[in-house]
Amino acid sequence: MIHSATHGHQEPDLYGLLYGFLFRPGEPGREIDSAEALERLLAPHEPDEFIWLHLSLAHAACERWMKSNLDLPDTFFETLREGSRSTRIEHIDAALLAVVNDVVFNFGMVSSDVSTLWVCARSRLLVSARLQPLHSVDKLRFSVKQGELFRSPIELLVHLLRDQGDLLTQIVRETSLNVDRIEDQLLSLRLSDNRAELSAMRRVLVRLQRLLALEPGSLLRLLNRPPEWLQEQDVRQLRAATEEFTLIISDLTALGERIKLLQEEIAAKLNEQSNRTLFTLTMVTVLALPINIIAGFFGMNVGGVPLAEDAHGFWVLVALVATFTVLVGRWAFRKRGDY
């Protein structure tokens, strides 16, 4: 296998294996290839050792190799084909099946694109498969490469959920800063074109909430009836990780509601500005109405125009127009006060 030193992306081997790690009690994970992984699964050197295999489903031979060499339940492969993206963790056929939606890895940047990771865990094996590079999986691999100790496949899965929670926390924090900035502009009456930005942020949050939230029913069934090989410590860690993840999803929901309220406030402010502008234009039209009417009458090319021979006729008309304008203006402002 060829590993990129720049961004941590790997080229799959002949069977789609991106990387594999062998874990022994009290030792950090050691990277292995597909041949050594199969050898260890057939004849483990130590009873408590386990293996993590991460594969790319984009490779044509990946699914066929998993079916031929790994003892995985048929439900796992059915889940791969059905394309269900609902995040869940289930106990099926003496194995733990997890469908986890994660943020796509984008060269160290936080992306809003979401892809799916399929995970199957047994007592001595953890298999994860994906179509696109995922951020949380990359963080988990980095932790393993840094020498962090793991004692079971479930501890790896719990670490993955916590990494995903950390990423969501980062997204919530960055979005909150942007919302604070827009809210400050609203309070200082410096409204700019922020509605499109708020709409984009809200769409991202709703999408992440819909795809990343765990199904409570599947998790409850798992915690009430865990597999026999699952240790009590694993169950406690899994419960703690899912509770923490649920709190983060709640923060995500609360931030979405805050953005919704801010959108409504901005819409109300803009509507108020539009009404004020419309009233100003109406007032200009109303105040110009008397002089337009009088000018229309006196501009007619007919005989008998009044005050035509009067020396003070101009000033009489000015006084008449001014009086009508003041009366109409008072009436218009009084009507505005009534509303």
XYZ file of C-alpha atoms in Angstrom:
339
model
C 0.000 0.000 0.000
C 1.131 3.548 -0.803
C 0.505 6.247 1.824
C 0.417 9.952 1.114
C 2.472 11.937 3.577
C 0.727 15.191 2.741
C -2.957 14.622 3.434
C -3.123 11.116 4.820
C -4.968 9.606 1.854
C -4.056 6.120 0.732
C -4.194 4.137 -2.447
C -6.123 0.875 -2.016
C -4.393 -2.435 -2.523
C -5.655 -5.081 -4.952
C -8.708 -5.763 -2.782
C -9.671 -2.178 -1.886
C -8.006 -2.193 1.545
C -6.959 1.358 2.380
C -5.252 0.426 5.633
C -5.393 -2.195 8.356
C -4.146 -2.230 11.942
C -3.358 -5.045 14.357
C -3.973 -4.322 18.040
C -2.505 -6.298 20.914
C -3.146 -5.790 24.637
C -1.068 -2.891 25.962
C 0.485 -2.125 22.550
C -0.291 0.544 19.951
C -1.779 -0.530 16.640
C 0.616 -1.851 14.001
C -0.207 -1.386 10.335
C -0.698 -4.583 8.337
C -1.701 -5.538 4.798
C -4.586 -7.739 3.649
C -2.495 -10.940 3.571
C -1.331 -10.577 7.168
C -4.845 -9.605 8.247
C -6.269 -12.856 6.882
C -3.467 -14.843 8.476
C -4.141 -13.268 11.884
C -7.873 -13.854 11.604
C -7.361 -17.541 10.842
C -4.749 -18.162 13.527
C -4.427 -15.363 16.107
C -1.121 -15.320 17.998
C -2.760 -13.884 21.131
C -6.344 -14.367 22.347
C -7.089 -10.663 22.948
C -5.684 -9.237 19.734
C -8.044 -7.710 17.178
C -7.876 -6.110 13.740
C -9.281 -3.003 12.129
C -9.699 -3.038 8.346
C -10.768 0.090 6.460
C -11.808 -0.466 2.838
C -12.888 1.573 -0.167
C -16.159 0.480 -1.761
C -15.147 2.356 -4.900
C -12.773 -0.535 -5.611
C -14.385 -3.161 -7.855
C -13.021 -6.161 -5.917
C -13.745 -4.831 -2.418
C -17.163 -6.352 -1.723
C -16.261 -9.653 -3.357
C -13.098 -9.910 -1.245
C -15.017 -9.187 1.966
C -17.586 -11.872 1.162
C -14.893 -14.457 0.406
C -12.496 -13.831 3.301
C -14.275 -12.071 6.164
C -16.903 -13.617 8.403
C -19.478 -10.839 8.070
C -23.287 -11.201 8.277
C -25.356 -11.023 5.099
C -27.232 -8.047 6.553
C -24.044 -6.002 6.290
C -23.830 -6.521 2.533
C -27.577 -5.942 2.138
C -27.144 -2.616 3.932
C -24.335 -1.696 1.540
C -26.587 -2.303 -1.453
C -29.817 -0.795 -0.155
C -28.226 2.630 0.224
C -29.963 3.431 3.523
C -28.342 6.516 5.042
C -30.140 6.487 8.374
C -27.530 6.645 11.158
C -27.966 3.656 13.462
C -26.189 0.982 15.512
C -27.776 -2.490 15.602
C -27.024 -5.969 16.967
C -27.455 -8.429 14.085
C -26.226 -12.040 13.809
C -23.748 -11.912 16.719
C -22.196 -8.770 15.254
C -22.577 -5.055 15.688
C -23.698 -3.221 12.548
C -23.346 0.571 12.374
C -24.325 2.996 9.622
C -22.609 6.302 10.330
C -22.956 9.436 8.228
C -19.835 11.547 8.395
C -18.465 14.780 6.938
C -16.357 14.303 3.810
C -12.620 14.907 4.232
C -11.638 18.035 2.286
C -7.868 18.528 2.699
C -8.057 19.617 6.312
C -11.033 21.984 5.795
C -14.446 21.547 7.385
C -16.864 20.525 4.644
C -20.651 20.380 4.697
C -20.760 17.402 2.320
C -21.885 14.198 4.009
C -21.115 10.610 3.031
C -21.813 7.232 4.642
C -19.535 4.859 6.530
C -20.631 1.236 7.038
C -19.128 -0.538 10.044
C -19.317 -4.156 11.216
C -17.781 -5.144 14.548
C -17.091 -8.547 16.062
C -15.061 -9.574 19.084
C -11.795 -9.665 17.115
C -12.546 -7.663 13.985
C -13.723 -4.195 13.022
C -14.490 -3.609 9.334
C -15.298 -0.132 8.018
C -16.123 0.659 4.394
C -16.817 3.924 2.587
C -17.061 5.485 -0.867
C -15.457 8.869 -0.090
C -12.709 9.921 2.353
C -14.304 10.833 5.690
C -13.084 13.306 8.260
C -13.714 11.345 11.479
C -12.137 8.175 10.104
C -9.048 10.164 9.179
C -8.875 11.518 12.751
C -9.229 7.985 14.145
C -6.405 6.730 11.935
C -4.239 9.647 13.065
C -4.882 8.715 16.724
C -3.890 5.112 16.011
C -0.729 6.247 14.205
C 0.139 8.447 17.195
C 0.225 5.372 19.430
C -3.098 5.660 21.278
C -4.052 2.349 22.904
C -7.297 0.533 22.143
C -8.386 -2.627 23.873
C -11.435 -3.613 21.763
C -13.159 -2.923 18.421
C -15.990 -1.160 20.268
C -13.501 1.292 21.748
C -12.471 2.178 18.191
C -16.136 2.728 17.256
C -16.678 4.895 20.345
C -13.606 6.945 19.445
C -15.047 7.401 15.953
C -18.341 8.702 17.365
C -16.490 11.112 19.648
C -14.361 12.381 16.760
C -17.553 12.958 14.821
C -18.981 14.820 17.818
C -15.865 17.011 17.999
C -16.259 17.865 14.321
C -19.921 18.767 14.809
C -18.943 20.934 17.768
C -16.478 22.762 15.533
C -19.167 23.292 12.877
C -21.609 24.580 15.511
C -18.961 26.917 16.955
C -18.027 28.401 13.572
C -21.681 28.800 12.576
C -22.451 30.477 15.927
C -19.711 33.047 15.299
C -21.216 33.882 11.902
C -24.687 34.137 13.423
C -23.341 36.442 16.168
C -21.816 38.709 13.528
C -25.074 38.935 11.588
C -27.021 39.533 14.789
C -24.697 42.415 15.721
C -25.307 43.960 12.314
C -29.056 43.614 12.865
C -28.900 45.285 16.283
C -26.810 48.152 14.913
C -29.341 48.607 12.055
C -26.688 47.797 9.449
C -28.730 45.332 7.459
C -26.844 43.884 4.535
C -27.582 40.994 2.243
C -27.377 38.365 5.007
C -30.549 36.444 4.287
C -28.882 34.240 1.680
C -26.001 33.487 4.081
C -28.394 32.611 6.899
C -30.441 30.393 4.593
C -27.312 28.526 3.496
C -26.202 27.987 7.113
C -29.648 26.779 8.120
C -29.807 24.326 5.216
C -26.428 22.876 6.228
C -27.481 22.501 9.879
C -30.796 20.849 8.999
C -29.027 18.467 6.625
C -26.406 17.528 9.217
C -29.070 17.069 11.873
C -31.152 14.815 9.617
C -28.263 12.642 8.454
C -26.073 12.459 11.570
C -28.651 11.987 14.318
C -28.694 8.451 15.688
C -31.889 6.446 15.585
C -32.922 6.242 19.283
C -34.825 2.980 18.808
C -31.886 0.986 17.444
C -29.565 2.321 20.124
C -32.029 1.488 22.894
C -32.384 -2.096 21.636
C -28.604 -2.460 21.504
C -28.008 -1.153 25.025
C -30.801 -3.310 26.459
C -29.635 -6.500 24.686
C -25.911 -6.168 23.926
C -23.921 -9.000 22.295
C -22.401 -11.559 24.651
C -18.845 -10.657 23.632
C -19.475 -6.989 24.449
C -17.928 -6.127 27.805
C -19.631 -3.966 30.414
C -17.022 -1.256 29.977
C -17.721 -1.179 26.234
C -21.444 -0.752 26.898
C -20.787 2.145 29.297
C -18.465 3.862 26.826
C -20.945 3.408 23.993
C -23.778 4.809 26.107
C -21.664 7.808 27.185
C -20.551 8.529 23.613
C -24.094 8.385 22.249
C -25.412 10.629 25.043
C -22.691 13.158 24.300
C -23.485 12.933 20.607
C -27.181 13.490 21.347
C -26.347 16.681 23.258
C -24.369 17.969 20.293
C -27.295 17.248 17.973
C -29.505 19.216 20.404
C -27.090 22.164 20.152
C -27.322 21.824 16.390
C -31.114 21.988 16.587
C -31.040 24.997 18.935
C -28.693 26.855 16.600
C -31.019 26.129 13.679
C -33.951 27.599 15.643
C -31.862 30.659 16.474
C -31.102 31.184 12.788
C -34.816 30.816 12.006
C -35.722 33.526 14.536
C -32.986 35.775 13.180
C -34.340 35.306 9.655
C -37.805 36.286 10.837
C -36.412 39.380 12.591
C -34.509 40.463 9.478
C -37.613 39.917 7.350
C -39.639 42.074 9.760
C -37.006 44.833 9.662
C -36.904 44.813 5.871
C -40.687 44.845 5.706
C -40.729 47.856 8.048
C -38.204 49.648 5.852
C -40.270 48.899 2.759
C -43.415 50.248 4.423
C -41.586 53.413 5.464
C -40.279 53.953 1.939
C -43.708 53.337 0.452
C -45.266 55.860 2.849
C -42.681 58.481 1.881
C -43.452 57.996 -1.805
C -47.176 58.205 -1.066
C -46.701 61.441 0.872
C -44.776 63.022 -2.000
C -47.576 62.058 -4.370
C -50.301 63.368 -2.037
C -48.532 66.674 -1.369
C -48.045 67.272 -5.086
C -51.678 66.505 -5.847
C -53.191 70.031 -5.236
C -50.682 71.886 -7.378
C -51.071 69.330 -10.163
C -54.853 69.681 -10.139
C -54.747 73.505 -10.166
C -52.026 73.546 -12.829
C -54.191 71.269 -14.941
C -57.205 73.558 -14.688
C -55.314 76.755 -15.412
C -53.439 75.161 -18.290
C -56.592 74.607 -20.324
C -56.734 76.644 -23.549
C -60.292 77.864 -23.007
C -61.804 81.204 -22.249
C -63.007 82.451 -18.898
C -59.889 81.490 -16.930
C -60.322 83.142 -13.486
C -57.785 85.701 -12.210
C -56.301 86.042 -15.708
C -56.598 89.843 -15.544
C -56.020 90.192 -11.787
C -52.648 91.793 -10.849
C -52.441 89.641 -7.716
C -53.705 86.433 -9.335
C -50.346 84.594 -9.054
C -50.065 85.127 -5.313
C -53.685 84.125 -4.797
C -52.992 80.804 -6.511
C -49.780 80.303 -4.473
C -51.726 80.848 -1.251
C -54.474 78.522 -2.449
C -52.014 75.742 -3.357
C -50.091 76.141 -0.072
C -53.313 75.947 1.940
C -54.498 72.808 0.186
C -51.035 71.218 0.548
C -50.942 71.908 4.323
C -54.443 70.528 4.798
C -53.711 67.362 2.799
C -50.377 66.902 4.620
C -52.030 67.151 8.065
C -54.702 64.683 7.010
C -52.101 62.195 5.699
C -49.917 62.368 8.827
C -52.986 61.992 11.056
C -53.948 58.834 9.158
C -50.406 57.522 9.621
C -50.685 58.051 13.380
C -53.937 56.066 13.465
C -52.090 53.003 12.060
